Coordinates of C-alpha atoms in Angstrom, one line a residue:
M1 CA 130.7 131.9 137.6
K2 CA 133.2 130.0 135.4
K3 CA 132.9 132.8 132.8
F4 CA 133.7 135.3 135.5
Y5 CA 136.9 133.6 136.5
L6 CA 137.9 133.1 132.9
A7 CA 137.4 136.8 132.3
L8 CA 139.7 137.6 135.3
L9 CA 142.3 135.1 134.0
L10 CA 142.3 136.7 130.5
L11 CA 142.6 140.2 132.2
G12 CA 145.6 139.0 134.1
I13 CA 147.2 137.6 131.1
F14 CA 146.6 140.9 129.2
V15 CA 148.2 142.9 132.0
G16 CA 151.2 140.5 131.8
F17 CA 151.1 140.9 128.1
L18 CA 151.5 144.7 128.4
S19 CA 154.4 144.4 130.9
S20 CA 156.2 141.8 128.8
C21 CA 156.8 143.9 125.8
S22 CA 158.6 147.1 124.9
D23 CA 157.7 150.2 126.9
D24 CA 157.4 152.1 123.6
D25 CA 153.7 152.2 123.3
D26 CA 153.4 155.4 121.3
N27 CA 153.4 153.7 117.9
W28 CA 151.6 150.5 119.0
T29 CA 148.7 149.3 116.9
P30 CA 147.0 145.9 117.3
V31 CA 147.4 143.4 114.4
P32 CA 145.8 140.0 113.8
P33 CA 147.4 137.2 115.8
T34 CA 150.4 135.7 114.0
V35 CA 151.7 133.4 116.7
T36 CA 150.7 129.8 117.3
I37 CA 151.6 127.2 119.9
E38 CA 152.8 123.8 118.7
S39 CA 153.4 120.7 120.7
E40 CA 156.5 118.7 119.8
N41 CA 154.7 115.4 120.0
G42 CA 151.4 116.7 118.9
S43 CA 149.7 116.1 122.3
F44 CA 148.3 118.7 124.7
S45 CA 147.7 116.2 127.6
T46 CA 150.1 114.6 129.9
L47 CA 150.6 112.8 133.3
P48 CA 151.7 114.7 136.4
M49 CA 155.5 115.3 136.4
E50 CA 155.8 114.4 132.7
S51 CA 156.7 117.1 130.2
I52 CA 155.3 118.5 127.0
V53 CA 157.7 120.6 124.8
L54 CA 155.9 123.6 123.4
K55 CA 157.1 125.8 120.5
A56 CA 156.0 129.3 119.7
K57 CA 155.8 129.8 115.9
V58 CA 155.7 133.4 114.9
D59 CA 154.9 134.6 111.3
N60 CA 156.6 138.0 111.4
P61 CA 159.9 139.1 109.9
S62 CA 160.6 141.7 112.6
E63 CA 162.6 141.0 115.7
T64 CA 160.2 139.4 118.2
S65 CA 160.4 138.9 121.9
L66 CA 158.4 136.2 123.6
A67 CA 156.8 135.6 127.0
W68 CA 155.1 132.4 128.2
F69 CA 152.4 132.3 130.9
V70 CA 150.8 129.4 132.8
N71 CA 147.4 130.4 134.4
G72 CA 148.5 134.0 134.2
Q73 CA 151.9 133.6 135.7
K74 CA 155.0 134.4 133.6
V75 CA 157.2 131.3 133.3
A76 CA 159.6 131.7 130.3
T77 CA 160.9 134.0 127.5
D78 CA 162.4 131.5 125.0
S79 CA 160.8 130.2 121.8
I80 CA 160.6 126.8 123.4
Y81 CA 158.9 126.1 126.7
T82 CA 158.8 122.7 128.5
F83 CA 155.6 122.4 130.4
T84 CA 155.5 120.2 133.6
A85 CA 152.9 120.2 136.4
E86 CA 152.6 118.2 139.6
S87 CA 148.8 118.2 140.0
I88 CA 145.9 116.9 137.9
G89 CA 143.9 119.7 136.2
N90 CA 143.5 121.9 133.1
Y91 CA 146.2 124.6 132.6
N92 CA 145.9 127.6 130.4
V93 CA 149.2 128.2 128.6
S94 CA 149.7 131.5 126.7
V95 CA 152.5 133.0 124.7
I96 CA 152.9 136.7 124.0
A97 CA 154.9 137.8 120.9
C98 CA 156.1 141.4 120.8
T99 CA 157.7 143.5 118.1
T100 CA 158.6 147.3 118.2
N101 CA 155.0 148.3 117.5
S102 CA 152.8 145.2 117.8
R103 CA 151.7 142.6 120.2
N104 CA 150.2 139.2 119.4
H105 CA 149.3 136.2 121.5
A106 CA 148.1 132.6 121.4
S107 CA 146.8 130.3 124.1
T108 CA 146.0 126.6 124.5
S109 CA 144.7 124.3 127.3
I110 CA 146.9 121.5 128.6
E111 CA 145.2 118.6 130.5
V112 CA 147.2 117.0 133.2
H113 CA 145.4 113.7 133.9
G114 CA 145.7 110.7 136.1
K115 CA 147.4 107.5 135.0
Y116 CA 144.2 105.7 134.3
K117 CA 142.0 108.3 132.6
Y118 CA 142.8 107.1 129.1
G119 CA 143.4 103.5 128.0
T120 CA 141.9 100.1 128.1
F121 CA 140.7 98.1 131.1
I122 CA 140.1 94.3 131.3
I123 CA 138.2 92.9 134.2
N124 CA 139.3 89.6 135.5
E125 CA 136.5 87.5 136.9
S126 CA 139.0 85.2 138.5
T127 CA 138.4 81.7 139.8
M128 CA 135.3 80.8 142.0
G129 CA 135.7 82.3 145.5
S130 CA 138.6 84.5 144.5
P131 CA 138.6 88.3 144.2
G132 CA 138.4 89.9 140.8
N133 CA 141.1 92.2 139.5
L134 CA 141.7 94.9 137.0
I135 CA 144.2 95.1 134.1
F136 CA 145.1 98.4 132.5
I137 CA 146.8 99.0 129.2
N138 CA 147.8 102.5 128.6
P139 CA 148.0 104.2 125.1
K140 CA 151.7 103.2 124.8
G141 CA 150.8 99.6 125.2
E142 CA 152.2 99.3 128.8
V143 CA 150.3 96.8 131.0
T144 CA 149.5 97.3 134.7
D145 CA 148.4 94.1 136.4
N146 CA 146.0 94.2 139.4
A147 CA 145.7 97.9 139.1
Y148 CA 143.0 98.2 141.9
Y149 CA 145.2 96.4 144.4
L150 CA 148.2 98.5 143.4
E151 CA 146.4 101.8 144.1
N152 CA 144.3 100.7 147.2
G153 CA 146.2 97.8 148.8
G154 CA 143.1 95.6 148.8
D155 CA 141.1 93.3 146.5
L156 CA 138.0 93.9 144.5
G157 CA 134.9 91.8 145.3
K158 CA 134.8 88.2 144.2
Q159 CA 134.0 87.5 140.6
S160 CA 134.1 91.1 139.3
Q161 CA 131.9 91.4 136.3
D162 CA 131.3 94.9 134.8
L163 CA 132.6 98.4 134.7
F164 CA 131.0 101.8 134.0
I165 CA 132.5 105.4 134.0
K166 CA 130.4 108.5 134.7
N167 CA 131.5 112.0 135.8
N168 CA 135.1 110.9 136.4
K169 CA 133.9 108.1 138.6
M170 CA 134.4 104.4 137.9
Y171 CA 131.8 101.8 139.1
I172 CA 132.9 98.2 139.3
L173 CA 130.4 95.5 140.0
S174 CA 131.3 92.1 141.6
Q175 CA 129.0 89.2 141.6
N176 CA 129.7 87.8 145.0
G177 CA 131.0 90.9 146.8
G178 CA 133.3 90.8 149.8
D179 CA 136.9 91.8 150.2
D180 CA 138.0 95.4 149.9
G181 CA 135.6 96.2 147.0
G182 CA 132.3 94.8 148.1
F183 CA 129.5 94.3 145.6
L184 CA 129.9 97.8 144.1
T185 CA 133.0 99.9 144.3
I186 CA 133.2 103.5 143.3
L187 CA 136.6 104.8 142.3
N188 CA 138.2 108.0 141.0
A189 CA 138.4 107.2 137.3
E190 CA 141.8 108.9 136.9
T191 CA 143.6 107.5 139.9
L192 CA 141.6 104.4 140.8
K193 CA 141.6 105.4 144.4
R194 CA 138.5 104.0 146.1
E195 CA 135.9 106.6 147.1
R196 CA 133.1 104.3 148.4
K197 CA 132.2 100.6 148.6
F198 CA 128.8 99.0 149.1
Q199 CA 128.6 95.6 150.7
E200 CA 126.1 95.6 153.6
E201 CA 123.8 97.9 151.7
L202 CA 123.4 95.4 148.9
N203 CA 123.8 92.2 150.8
G204 CA 120.4 90.4 150.4
Q205 CA 119.2 93.1 148.1
V206 CA 120.8 91.8 145.0
S207 CA 121.2 88.2 143.7
M208 CA 124.4 87.5 141.6
P209 CA 124.6 91.0 140.1
S210 CA 126.3 91.0 136.7
H211 CA 126.1 94.5 135.1
V212 CA 126.0 98.1 136.0
A213 CA 124.9 101.3 134.3
V214 CA 124.9 104.8 135.8
L215 CA 122.8 107.9 135.1
G216 CA 123.8 109.9 138.1
D217 CA 125.2 109.7 141.7
D218 CA 121.8 108.5 142.9
D219 CA 120.7 106.6 139.8
I220 CA 122.8 103.4 139.7
Y221 CA 121.3 100.5 137.8
L222 CA 122.3 96.9 138.6
R223 CA 121.2 93.9 136.6
D224 CA 120.8 90.7 138.7
N225 CA 119.0 87.3 138.5
N226 CA 115.6 89.1 139.3
G227 CA 115.9 92.0 136.8
I228 CA 117.3 95.5 136.9
K229 CA 117.3 97.4 140.1
R230 CA 117.8 101.0 140.9
F231 CA 120.3 101.7 143.7
Q232 CA 120.2 105.0 145.5
P233 CA 123.4 105.4 147.6
S234 CA 122.0 108.4 149.5
S235 CA 119.3 106.3 151.2
G236 CA 120.5 102.8 150.5
T237 CA 117.3 102.1 148.7
V238 CA 117.2 99.2 146.1
T239 CA 114.1 99.2 143.9
L240 CA 113.3 96.5 141.2
I241 CA 112.3 98.2 138.0
E242 CA 108.9 96.9 136.9
G243 CA 109.0 95.2 133.6
T244 CA 112.7 94.1 133.7
K245 CA 112.3 90.5 134.9
G246 CA 114.2 88.3 132.6
A247 CA 116.7 91.0 131.6
R248 CA 119.5 89.3 129.8
K249 CA 122.9 88.9 131.5
N250 CA 124.6 91.4 129.2
T251 CA 125.9 94.9 129.0
M252 CA 123.4 97.8 129.4
A253 CA 123.8 100.9 127.2
V254 CA 123.3 104.5 128.2
A255 CA 122.2 107.1 125.7
D256 CA 120.2 110.3 125.9
G257 CA 120.3 110.1 129.7
K258 CA 118.5 106.7 129.7
V259 CA 119.4 103.1 130.3
F260 CA 118.7 100.5 127.5
A261 CA 118.7 96.8 128.4
T262 CA 117.7 93.6 126.6
V263 CA 114.8 91.4 127.5
K264 CA 114.2 88.5 125.0
N265 CA 113.3 90.1 121.6
T266 CA 113.0 93.7 123.1
V267 CA 115.1 96.6 124.3
V268 CA 113.6 98.2 127.4
V269 CA 114.0 101.8 128.3
I270 CA 114.6 103.0 131.8
E271 CA 114.5 106.7 132.7
A272 CA 116.2 108.3 135.7
G273 CA 114.1 108.3 138.8
K274 CA 111.4 106.0 137.5
D275 CA 110.6 102.5 139.0
A276 CA 109.1 101.1 135.8
I277 CA 110.2 100.8 132.2
S278 CA 109.3 103.8 130.0
N279 CA 109.2 102.1 126.7
T280 CA 109.8 98.8 124.8
I281 CA 111.4 98.4 121.4
E282 CA 110.7 95.1 119.6
F283 CA 112.9 93.3 117.1
D284 CA 112.6 90.3 114.9
G285 CA 114.8 88.0 117.0
N286 CA 116.1 87.8 120.5
V287 CA 118.4 90.7 121.1
S288 CA 122.0 89.8 121.5
G289 CA 123.5 93.3 122.0
V290 CA 122.7 97.0 122.5
I291 CA 125.5 99.5 122.4
K292 CA 125.8 103.3 122.0
A293 CA 126.9 104.4 118.6
S294 CA 129.5 107.1 118.1
D295 CA 126.8 109.5 116.8
G296 CA 124.8 109.1 120.0
N297 CA 122.3 106.7 118.6
L298 CA 122.1 102.9 119.4
W299 CA 123.2 99.8 117.6
V300 CA 121.1 96.7 118.3
S301 CA 121.8 93.2 117.1
D302 CA 119.3 90.3 117.1
A303 CA 119.1 86.6 116.3
S304 CA 117.5 87.2 112.9
G305 CA 120.9 88.4 111.7
K306 CA 120.0 92.1 111.7
I307 CA 121.8 95.1 113.0
T308 CA 119.5 98.0 113.6
K309 CA 120.3 101.7 114.3
V310 CA 117.8 103.2 116.8
D311 CA 117.2 106.8 117.9
P312 CA 117.3 106.9 121.7
K313 CA 115.1 110.0 121.8
T314 CA 112.2 108.8 119.7
Y315 CA 112.9 105.0 119.7
A316 CA 112.5 105.1 115.9
K317 CA 114.4 102.5 113.9
L318 CA 116.7 104.5 111.6
G319 CA 117.6 101.5 109.4
S320 CA 118.6 97.9 109.5
S321 CA 121.3 95.8 107.8
T322 CA 121.5 92.0 107.6
V323 CA 124.8 90.2 108.0
S324 CA 125.9 87.4 105.7
E325 CA 124.5 83.9 106.1
E326 CA 127.8 82.6 107.5
A327 CA 127.9 85.3 110.1
K328 CA 124.3 85.2 111.3
S329 CA 124.9 82.7 114.0
L330 CA 127.3 85.2 115.7
L331 CA 124.3 87.4 116.5
N332 CA 122.5 84.7 118.5
P333 CA 122.3 85.4 122.2
S334 CA 124.9 83.4 124.1
Y335 CA 126.2 83.2 127.6
A336 CA 128.8 85.9 126.8
A337 CA 128.5 88.8 129.2
A338 CA 129.4 91.3 126.5
P339 CA 127.3 92.4 123.5
S340 CA 127.5 90.4 120.2
I341 CA 128.5 93.6 118.4
T342 CA 131.2 96.2 118.8
A343 CA 131.4 99.3 116.6
K344 CA 133.7 102.1 115.4
G345 CA 131.6 104.5 113.3
D346 CA 129.4 102.4 111.1
T347 CA 131.9 99.6 111.0
L348 CA 130.9 96.7 113.3
Y349 CA 132.7 93.6 114.4
M350 CA 131.4 90.3 115.8
S351 CA 133.0 87.1 117.1
A352 CA 130.5 85.6 119.5
L353 CA 132.5 83.0 121.5
K354 CA 134.6 81.9 118.4
S355 CA 138.1 82.6 117.2
T356 CA 136.8 84.1 114.0
I357 CA 136.2 87.8 113.8
Y358 CA 133.8 89.2 111.1
R359 CA 133.4 92.8 110.0
H360 CA 130.1 94.3 108.8
I361 CA 129.9 97.7 107.3
F362 CA 126.4 99.1 107.9
S363 CA 126.3 101.6 105.1
T364 CA 127.2 99.1 102.4
G365 CA 125.9 95.9 103.9
E366 CA 129.2 94.1 103.3
T367 CA 130.2 91.3 105.8
K368 CA 133.7 89.9 105.7
L369 CA 135.7 87.3 107.6
M370 CA 138.7 89.3 108.9
V371 CA 140.8 86.7 110.8
D372 CA 140.8 83.4 112.6
A373 CA 142.8 84.1 115.7
Q374 CA 143.9 80.5 116.0
T375 CA 146.0 81.0 112.8
M376 CA 148.0 83.9 114.2
V377 CA 148.2 83.4 118.0
D378 CA 149.4 80.4 120.0
N379 CA 147.3 78.7 122.7
V380 CA 143.9 80.1 121.5
G381 CA 141.7 77.4 122.9
I382 CA 138.6 79.1 124.4
I383 CA 137.4 82.6 123.5
Y384 CA 136.4 84.4 126.7
N385 CA 133.7 86.9 125.9
T386 CA 133.3 88.7 122.6
C387 CA 135.7 90.9 120.6
A388 CA 135.9 94.7 121.2
V389 CA 137.0 97.4 118.8
H390 CA 139.0 100.4 120.1
P391 CA 136.9 103.5 119.3
I392 CA 140.0 105.6 118.4
T393 CA 142.5 103.2 116.8
G394 CA 140.0 100.8 115.2
E395 CA 142.1 97.8 116.5
V396 CA 140.1 94.8 117.6
Y397 CA 140.8 93.1 121.0
L398 CA 140.1 89.4 121.6
N399 CA 140.6 87.6 124.9
S400 CA 141.4 83.9 124.9
I401 CA 142.6 81.1 127.2
K402 CA 144.2 77.8 126.4
G403 CA 141.6 75.9 128.4
Y404 CA 140.1 75.2 131.8
G405 CA 141.8 73.7 134.8
Q406 CA 145.3 75.2 135.1
D407 CA 145.4 76.0 131.4
Y408 CA 143.4 79.3 132.0
K409 CA 146.8 80.7 133.2
I410 CA 148.0 80.4 129.6
N411 CA 146.1 83.2 127.9
N412 CA 146.2 86.0 125.4
I413 CA 144.9 89.6 125.0
S414 CA 145.3 89.7 121.2
V415 CA 145.1 93.1 119.3
F416 CA 144.4 92.9 115.5
N417 CA 144.7 95.7 113.0
F418 CA 142.5 95.3 109.9
S419 CA 143.4 98.5 108.1
G420 CA 145.6 96.8 105.5
D421 CA 145.0 94.1 102.9
E422 CA 145.9 91.4 105.4
P423 CA 145.2 91.2 109.1
E424 CA 148.0 92.2 111.4
L425 CA 148.7 91.3 115.0
S426 CA 149.4 94.7 116.5
A427 CA 150.1 93.3 120.0
N428 CA 149.7 90.2 122.0
Y429 CA 149.8 90.4 125.8
E430 CA 150.4 86.9 127.2
N431 CA 149.4 85.5 130.6
H432 CA 147.8 88.5 132.2
T433 CA 144.1 87.5 132.5
A434 CA 142.1 85.2 134.7
F435 CA 138.7 84.5 133.1
P436 CA 138.3 88.0 131.6
A437 CA 134.8 89.3 132.0
G438 CA 135.1 92.2 129.5
T439 CA 137.2 94.8 127.7
F440 CA 136.4 98.4 128.3
F441 CA 137.8 101.5 126.5
T442 CA 137.7 104.7 128.6
Y443 CA 137.0 106.7 125.4
N444 CA 133.6 105.0 125.1
F445 CA 132.4 106.7 128.3
E446 CA 133.2 110.2 127.2

């Protein structure tokens, strides 16, 4: 069906193409396209009501006339066209270049997306008995505090813990539920507008839920004090997955359409629609982290000091690399709710609950101390959860608070750049967090 509509759109553009050029068709002969579309800022995505300046570049010495089309409708005839749209969606932009006896065209797709589709989220657990909240940092480094309240006029459930994005929906899990968000809140991932919440359905069915992973609309997996449970919103059914008792309070990974969770020295595999684990992968030490790699495989860290790459299809171990002696302790399981490792490509970072960040390059086996945050940032007293590397920029985020009591209000979201010879503090956002439960990059869910 999509191909049919695309064919109609291209036909419409071609008709417009014919009517936009000279009527002298007797000498017309087609030539290879020599026109291209360039974006002034290099981007082909934007927010509603913001603009992208497009330029038509024509490689032809003859006099050329131009016509721009958006979704088949003619919009301009200059060499420069400023694109703006009110609504979220994908727009086909084409330009037709005409000379006396030739016509050429180029087209591109422009994505108009919601404010929250791309960027970095930090979940605030908040103080005991208080609702959690959500911080958003956009690609320009601009911070939106309490974004959920801003978009919905209510609070997330108490002690918000984890976040997952699937099919343009965001799932936020709160340990104690209540308020506007309940135990589980489903939002539009671009606008953060709440679509559904689950409170009564999960009340008494889950015990202090801490993490969420999603395979589909009716395959939502919640880790709580009793194990991992499959929640089916269509029926309200909550089923304990056999074999997951003792699942660690830590992030679950999704790869190859399966959920991977840690239980002692193993990673257990959960397949959609099944009420028991499908496979178990054993490691030398207790597992401290399982995350999806950029190539679709898995990274797994364990207390023996090893980082192992695992094929999520066959469960084969594709290789292991041991970190240096001084960094081994960072791969011990701790009470951190986030994995002990974070990765961009084959470069992994680890901090545990310390102010020191180490880098380990899997392909070479090199481990290196990159920075002690206390030497570059004021009021770094307690590291709250583990570091996280941005999958696009490679910058490493670290959340810290000055201390407990009222000192938690003095805090930092520190962003480090390790691309040069010396560590650089790219950004430091002060006093935004309230016991941050984790850092989440939207790009990791694509």
